[in-house]
PDB file of C-alpha atoms in Angstrom:
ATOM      1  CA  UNK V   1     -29.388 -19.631  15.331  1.00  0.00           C
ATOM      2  CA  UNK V   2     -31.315 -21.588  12.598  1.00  0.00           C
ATOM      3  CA  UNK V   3     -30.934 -20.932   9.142  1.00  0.00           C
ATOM      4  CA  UNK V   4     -34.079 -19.423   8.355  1.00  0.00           C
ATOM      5  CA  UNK V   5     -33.431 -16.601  10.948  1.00  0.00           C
ATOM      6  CA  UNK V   6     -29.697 -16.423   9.669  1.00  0.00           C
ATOM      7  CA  UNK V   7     -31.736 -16.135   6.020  1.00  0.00           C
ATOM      8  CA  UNK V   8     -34.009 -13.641   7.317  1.00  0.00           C
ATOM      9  CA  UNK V   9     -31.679 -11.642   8.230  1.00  0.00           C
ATOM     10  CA  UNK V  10     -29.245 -11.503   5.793  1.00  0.00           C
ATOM     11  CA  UNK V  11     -32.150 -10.877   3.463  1.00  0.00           C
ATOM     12  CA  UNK V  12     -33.182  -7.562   5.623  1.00  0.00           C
ATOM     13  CA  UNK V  13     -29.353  -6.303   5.364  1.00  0.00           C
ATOM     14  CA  UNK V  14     -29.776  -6.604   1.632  1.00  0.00           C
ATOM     15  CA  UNK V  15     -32.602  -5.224   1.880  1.00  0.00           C
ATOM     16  CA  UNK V  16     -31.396  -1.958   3.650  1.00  0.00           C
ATOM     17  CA  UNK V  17     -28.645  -2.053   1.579  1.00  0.00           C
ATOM     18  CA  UNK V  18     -30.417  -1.720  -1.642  1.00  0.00           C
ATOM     19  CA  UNK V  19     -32.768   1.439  -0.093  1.00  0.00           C
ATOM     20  CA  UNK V  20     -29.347   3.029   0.998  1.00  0.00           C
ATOM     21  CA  UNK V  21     -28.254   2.527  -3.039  1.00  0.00           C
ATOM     22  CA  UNK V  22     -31.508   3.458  -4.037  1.00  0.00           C
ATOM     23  CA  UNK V  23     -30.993   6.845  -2.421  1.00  0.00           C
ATOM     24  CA  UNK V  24     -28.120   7.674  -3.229  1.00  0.00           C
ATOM     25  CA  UNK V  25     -28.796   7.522  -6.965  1.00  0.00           C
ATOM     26  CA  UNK V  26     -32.155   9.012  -6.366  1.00  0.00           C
ATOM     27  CA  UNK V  27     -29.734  11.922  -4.901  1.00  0.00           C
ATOM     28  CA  UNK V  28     -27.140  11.863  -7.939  1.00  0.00           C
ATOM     29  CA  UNK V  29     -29.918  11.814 -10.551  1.00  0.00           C
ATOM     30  CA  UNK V  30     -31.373  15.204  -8.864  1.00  0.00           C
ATOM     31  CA  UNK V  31     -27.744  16.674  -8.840  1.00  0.00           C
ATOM     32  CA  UNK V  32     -27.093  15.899 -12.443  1.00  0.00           C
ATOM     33  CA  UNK V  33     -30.582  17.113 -13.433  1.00  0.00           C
ATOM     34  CA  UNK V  34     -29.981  20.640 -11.662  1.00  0.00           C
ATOM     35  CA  UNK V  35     -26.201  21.066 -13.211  1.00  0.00           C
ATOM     36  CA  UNK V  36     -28.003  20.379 -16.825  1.00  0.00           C
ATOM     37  CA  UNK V  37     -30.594  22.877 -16.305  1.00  0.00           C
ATOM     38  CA  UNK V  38     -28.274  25.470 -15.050  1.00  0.00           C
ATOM     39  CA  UNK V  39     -26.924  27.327 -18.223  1.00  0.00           C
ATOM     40  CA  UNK V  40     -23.370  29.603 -18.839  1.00  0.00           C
ATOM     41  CA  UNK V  41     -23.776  33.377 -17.823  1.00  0.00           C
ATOM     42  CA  UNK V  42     -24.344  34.573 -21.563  1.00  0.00           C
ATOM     43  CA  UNK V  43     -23.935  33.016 -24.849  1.00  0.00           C
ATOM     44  CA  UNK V  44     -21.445  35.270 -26.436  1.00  0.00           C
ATOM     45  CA  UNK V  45     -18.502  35.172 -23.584  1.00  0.00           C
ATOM     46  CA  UNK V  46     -16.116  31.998 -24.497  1.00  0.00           C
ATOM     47  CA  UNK V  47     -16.548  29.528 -21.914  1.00  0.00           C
ATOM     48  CA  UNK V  48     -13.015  28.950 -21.568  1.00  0.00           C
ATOM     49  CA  UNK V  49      -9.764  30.740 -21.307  1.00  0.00           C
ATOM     50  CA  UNK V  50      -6.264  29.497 -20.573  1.00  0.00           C
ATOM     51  CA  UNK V  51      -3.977  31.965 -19.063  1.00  0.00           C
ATOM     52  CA  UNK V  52      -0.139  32.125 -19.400  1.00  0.00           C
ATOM     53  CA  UNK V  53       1.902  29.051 -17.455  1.00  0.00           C
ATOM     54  CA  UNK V  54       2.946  30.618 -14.021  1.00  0.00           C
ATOM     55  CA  UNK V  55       6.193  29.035 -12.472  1.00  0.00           C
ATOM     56  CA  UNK V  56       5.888  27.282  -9.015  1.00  0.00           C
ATOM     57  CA  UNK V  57       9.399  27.655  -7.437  1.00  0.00           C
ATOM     58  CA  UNK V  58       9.773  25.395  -4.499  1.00  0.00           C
ATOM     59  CA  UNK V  59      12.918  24.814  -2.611  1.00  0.00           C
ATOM     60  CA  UNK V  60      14.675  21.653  -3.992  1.00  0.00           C
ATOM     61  CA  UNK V  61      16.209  19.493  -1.983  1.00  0.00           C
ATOM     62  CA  UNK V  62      18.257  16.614  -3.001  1.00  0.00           C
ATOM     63  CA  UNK V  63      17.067  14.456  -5.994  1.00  0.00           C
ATOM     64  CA  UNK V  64      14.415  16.339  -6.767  1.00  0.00           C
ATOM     65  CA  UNK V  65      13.473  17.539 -10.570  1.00  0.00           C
ATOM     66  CA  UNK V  66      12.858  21.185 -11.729  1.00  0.00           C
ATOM     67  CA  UNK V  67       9.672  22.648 -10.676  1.00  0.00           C
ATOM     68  CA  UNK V  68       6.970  21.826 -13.191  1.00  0.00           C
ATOM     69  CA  UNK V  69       4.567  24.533 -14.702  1.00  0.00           C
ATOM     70  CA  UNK V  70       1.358  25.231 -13.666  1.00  0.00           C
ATOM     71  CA  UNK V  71      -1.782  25.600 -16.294  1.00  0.00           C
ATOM     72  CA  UNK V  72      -3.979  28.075 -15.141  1.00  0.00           C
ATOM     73  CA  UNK V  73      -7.502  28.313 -17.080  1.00  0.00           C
ATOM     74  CA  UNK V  74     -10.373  29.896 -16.082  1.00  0.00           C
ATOM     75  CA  UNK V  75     -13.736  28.216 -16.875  1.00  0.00           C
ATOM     76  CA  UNK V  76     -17.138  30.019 -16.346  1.00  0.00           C
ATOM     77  CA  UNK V  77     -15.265  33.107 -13.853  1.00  0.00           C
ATOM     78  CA  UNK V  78     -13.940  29.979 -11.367  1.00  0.00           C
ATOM     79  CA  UNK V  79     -10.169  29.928 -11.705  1.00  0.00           C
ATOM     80  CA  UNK V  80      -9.084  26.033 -11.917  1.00  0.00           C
ATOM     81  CA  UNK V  81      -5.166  24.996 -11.581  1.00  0.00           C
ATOM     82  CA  UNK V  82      -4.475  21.836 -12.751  1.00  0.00           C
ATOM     83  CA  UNK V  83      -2.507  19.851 -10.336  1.00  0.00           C
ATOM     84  CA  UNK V  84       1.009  18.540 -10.974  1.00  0.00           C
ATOM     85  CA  UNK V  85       2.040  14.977 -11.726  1.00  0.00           C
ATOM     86  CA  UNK V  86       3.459  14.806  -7.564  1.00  0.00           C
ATOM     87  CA  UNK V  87       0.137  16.319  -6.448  1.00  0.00           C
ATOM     88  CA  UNK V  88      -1.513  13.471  -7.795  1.00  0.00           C
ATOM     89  CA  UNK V  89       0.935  10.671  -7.262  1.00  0.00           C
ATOM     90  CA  UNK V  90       0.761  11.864  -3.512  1.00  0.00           C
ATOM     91  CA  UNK V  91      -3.119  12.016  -3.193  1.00  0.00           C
ATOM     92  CA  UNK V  92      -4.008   8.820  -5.047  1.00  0.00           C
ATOM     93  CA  UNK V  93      -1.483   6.771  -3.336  1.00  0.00           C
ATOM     94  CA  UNK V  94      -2.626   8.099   0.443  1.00  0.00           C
ATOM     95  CA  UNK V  95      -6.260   6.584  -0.393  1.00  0.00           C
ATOM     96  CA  UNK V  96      -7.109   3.297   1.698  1.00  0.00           C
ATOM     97  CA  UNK V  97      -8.250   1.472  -1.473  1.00  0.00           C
ATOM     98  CA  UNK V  98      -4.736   2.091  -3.336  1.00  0.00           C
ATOM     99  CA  UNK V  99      -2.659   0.740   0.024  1.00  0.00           C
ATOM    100  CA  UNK V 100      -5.177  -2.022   0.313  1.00  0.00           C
ATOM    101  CA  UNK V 101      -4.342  -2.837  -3.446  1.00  0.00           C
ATOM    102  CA  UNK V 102      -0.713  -2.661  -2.631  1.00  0.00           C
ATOM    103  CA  UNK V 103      -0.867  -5.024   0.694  1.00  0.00           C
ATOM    104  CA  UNK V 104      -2.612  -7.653  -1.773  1.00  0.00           C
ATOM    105  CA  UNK V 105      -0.170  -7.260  -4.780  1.00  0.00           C
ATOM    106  CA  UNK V 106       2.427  -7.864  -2.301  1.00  0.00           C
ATOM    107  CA  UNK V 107       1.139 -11.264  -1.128  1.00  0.00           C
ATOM    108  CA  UNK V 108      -0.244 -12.115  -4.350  1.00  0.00           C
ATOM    109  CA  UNK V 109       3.739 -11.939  -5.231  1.00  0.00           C
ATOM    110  CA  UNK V 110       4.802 -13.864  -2.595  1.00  0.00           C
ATOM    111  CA  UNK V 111       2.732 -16.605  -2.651  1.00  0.00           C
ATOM    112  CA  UNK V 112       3.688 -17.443  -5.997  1.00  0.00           C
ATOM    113  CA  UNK V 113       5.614 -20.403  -6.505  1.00  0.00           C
ATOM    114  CA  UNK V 114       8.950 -19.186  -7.417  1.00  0.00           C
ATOM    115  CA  UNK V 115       8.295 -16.611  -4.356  1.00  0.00           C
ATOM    116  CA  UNK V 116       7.013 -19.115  -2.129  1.00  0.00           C
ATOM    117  CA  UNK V 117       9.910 -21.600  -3.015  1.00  0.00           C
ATOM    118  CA  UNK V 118      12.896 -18.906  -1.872  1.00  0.00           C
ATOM    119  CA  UNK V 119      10.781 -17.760   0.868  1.00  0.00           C
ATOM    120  CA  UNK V 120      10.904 -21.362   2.177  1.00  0.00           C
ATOM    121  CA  UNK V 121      14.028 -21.768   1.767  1.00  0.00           C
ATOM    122  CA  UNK V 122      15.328 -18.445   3.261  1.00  0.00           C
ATOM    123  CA  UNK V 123      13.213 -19.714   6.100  1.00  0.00           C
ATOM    124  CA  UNK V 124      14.998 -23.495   6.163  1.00  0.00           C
ATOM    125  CA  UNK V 125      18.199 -21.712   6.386  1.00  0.00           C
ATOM    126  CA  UNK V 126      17.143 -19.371   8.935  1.00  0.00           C
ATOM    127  CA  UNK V 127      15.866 -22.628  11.171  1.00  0.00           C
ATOM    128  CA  UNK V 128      19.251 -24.633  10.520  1.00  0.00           C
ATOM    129  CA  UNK V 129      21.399 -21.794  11.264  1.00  0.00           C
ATOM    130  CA  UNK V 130      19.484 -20.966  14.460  1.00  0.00           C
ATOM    131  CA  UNK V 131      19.090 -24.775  15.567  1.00  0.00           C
ATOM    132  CA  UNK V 132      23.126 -25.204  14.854  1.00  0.00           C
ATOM    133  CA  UNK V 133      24.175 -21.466  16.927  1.00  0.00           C
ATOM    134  CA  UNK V 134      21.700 -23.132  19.773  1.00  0.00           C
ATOM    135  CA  UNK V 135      23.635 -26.518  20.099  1.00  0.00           C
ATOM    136  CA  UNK V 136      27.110 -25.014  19.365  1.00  0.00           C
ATOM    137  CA  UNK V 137      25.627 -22.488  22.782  1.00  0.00           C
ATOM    138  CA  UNK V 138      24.389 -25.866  24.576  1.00  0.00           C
ATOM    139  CA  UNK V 139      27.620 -27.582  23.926  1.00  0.00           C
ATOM    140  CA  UNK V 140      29.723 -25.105  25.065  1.00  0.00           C
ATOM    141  CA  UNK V 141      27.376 -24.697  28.275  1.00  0.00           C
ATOM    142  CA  UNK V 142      28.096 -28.351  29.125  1.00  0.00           C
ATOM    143  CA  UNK V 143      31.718 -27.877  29.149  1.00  0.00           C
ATOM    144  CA  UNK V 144      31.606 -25.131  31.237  1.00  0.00           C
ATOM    145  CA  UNK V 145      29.999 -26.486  33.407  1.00  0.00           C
ATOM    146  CA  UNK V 146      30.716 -31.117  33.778  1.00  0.00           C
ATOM    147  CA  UNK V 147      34.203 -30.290  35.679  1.00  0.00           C
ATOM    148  CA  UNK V 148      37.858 -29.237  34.726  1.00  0.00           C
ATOM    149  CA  UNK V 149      38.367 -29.258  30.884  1.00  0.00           C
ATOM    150  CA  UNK V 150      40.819 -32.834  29.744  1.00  0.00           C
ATOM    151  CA  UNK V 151      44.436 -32.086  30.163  1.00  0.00           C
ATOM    152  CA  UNK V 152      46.440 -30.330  26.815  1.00  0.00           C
ATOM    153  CA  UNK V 153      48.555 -33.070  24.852  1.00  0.00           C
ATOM    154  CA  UNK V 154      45.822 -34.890  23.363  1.00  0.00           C
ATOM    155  CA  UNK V 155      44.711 -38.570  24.336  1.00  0.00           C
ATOM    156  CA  UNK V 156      47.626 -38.633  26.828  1.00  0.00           C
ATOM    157  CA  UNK V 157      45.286 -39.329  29.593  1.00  0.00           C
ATOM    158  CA  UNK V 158      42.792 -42.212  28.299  1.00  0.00           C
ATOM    159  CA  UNK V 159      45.767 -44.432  28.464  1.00  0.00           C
ATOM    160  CA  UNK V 160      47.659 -43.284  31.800  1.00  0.00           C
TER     161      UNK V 160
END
């Protein structure tokens, strides 16, 4: 492929890329225009009301805290809850971008140098300790099997 195809089209993705942008906003702008124009029931009703905290009892299990209360308001007839502090702990951290975020904090850690440095040598370890079990196994495959083991006493028989 030469490079003024690969150009060409590279320049049409951006291209299609920028229309796709373009309508999108083109599609928030007519959103925002039509919740500005749209006006409260009637002047004289307050727009907002908070009713009294209603307690949420859950089973607890073990470790957990007290149950939290709920606010309760009601804003233009709609009744709106506002969600606890685990209700949003648990949906922001099931969200793609917030585990991607996590993966790369994770290896941004470890490839730090003072990370990096006990990661290596955890690793050297590792390979010595393996590469000693291995030849302590090889060695004691050997003498099982080159013949009868020496005779007990020592060097008795080198001279005999």
């Amino acid at each position: 492929m030469s490079v003024q195809l690969a150009m060409l089209v590279a320049t049409a993705v951006l291209a299609v890329v920028a229309v796709a942008a373009a309508v999108v906003a083109v599609r928030a702008l007519r959103q925002a225009k039509a919740l500005a124009d749209r006006e409260p029931a009637s002047v004289g009703e307050p727009v907002s009301t908070v009713l009294e905290p209603v307690l949420v009892t859950e089973p607890k299990g073990e470790g957990e805290r007290e149950p939290e209360l709920e606010v309760v308001r009601v804003v233009e007839g709609r009744v709106i809850v506002q969600p606890t502090h685990d209700q949003v702990v648990s949906a922001s951290m099931t969200r793609p971008a917030v585990r991607l975020n996590i993966v790369a904090a994770g290896v941004a850690h470890a490839l730090r140098p003072e990370s990096r440095d006990r990661i290596l040598g955890l690793m050297r370890r590792e390979y010595r300790a393996r590469k000693r079990a291995r030849q302590r196994a090889a060695r004691a495959a050997a003498r099982a099997t080159n013949g009868p083991p020496p005779p007990p006493g020592g060097r008795g028989w080198v001279g005999s």
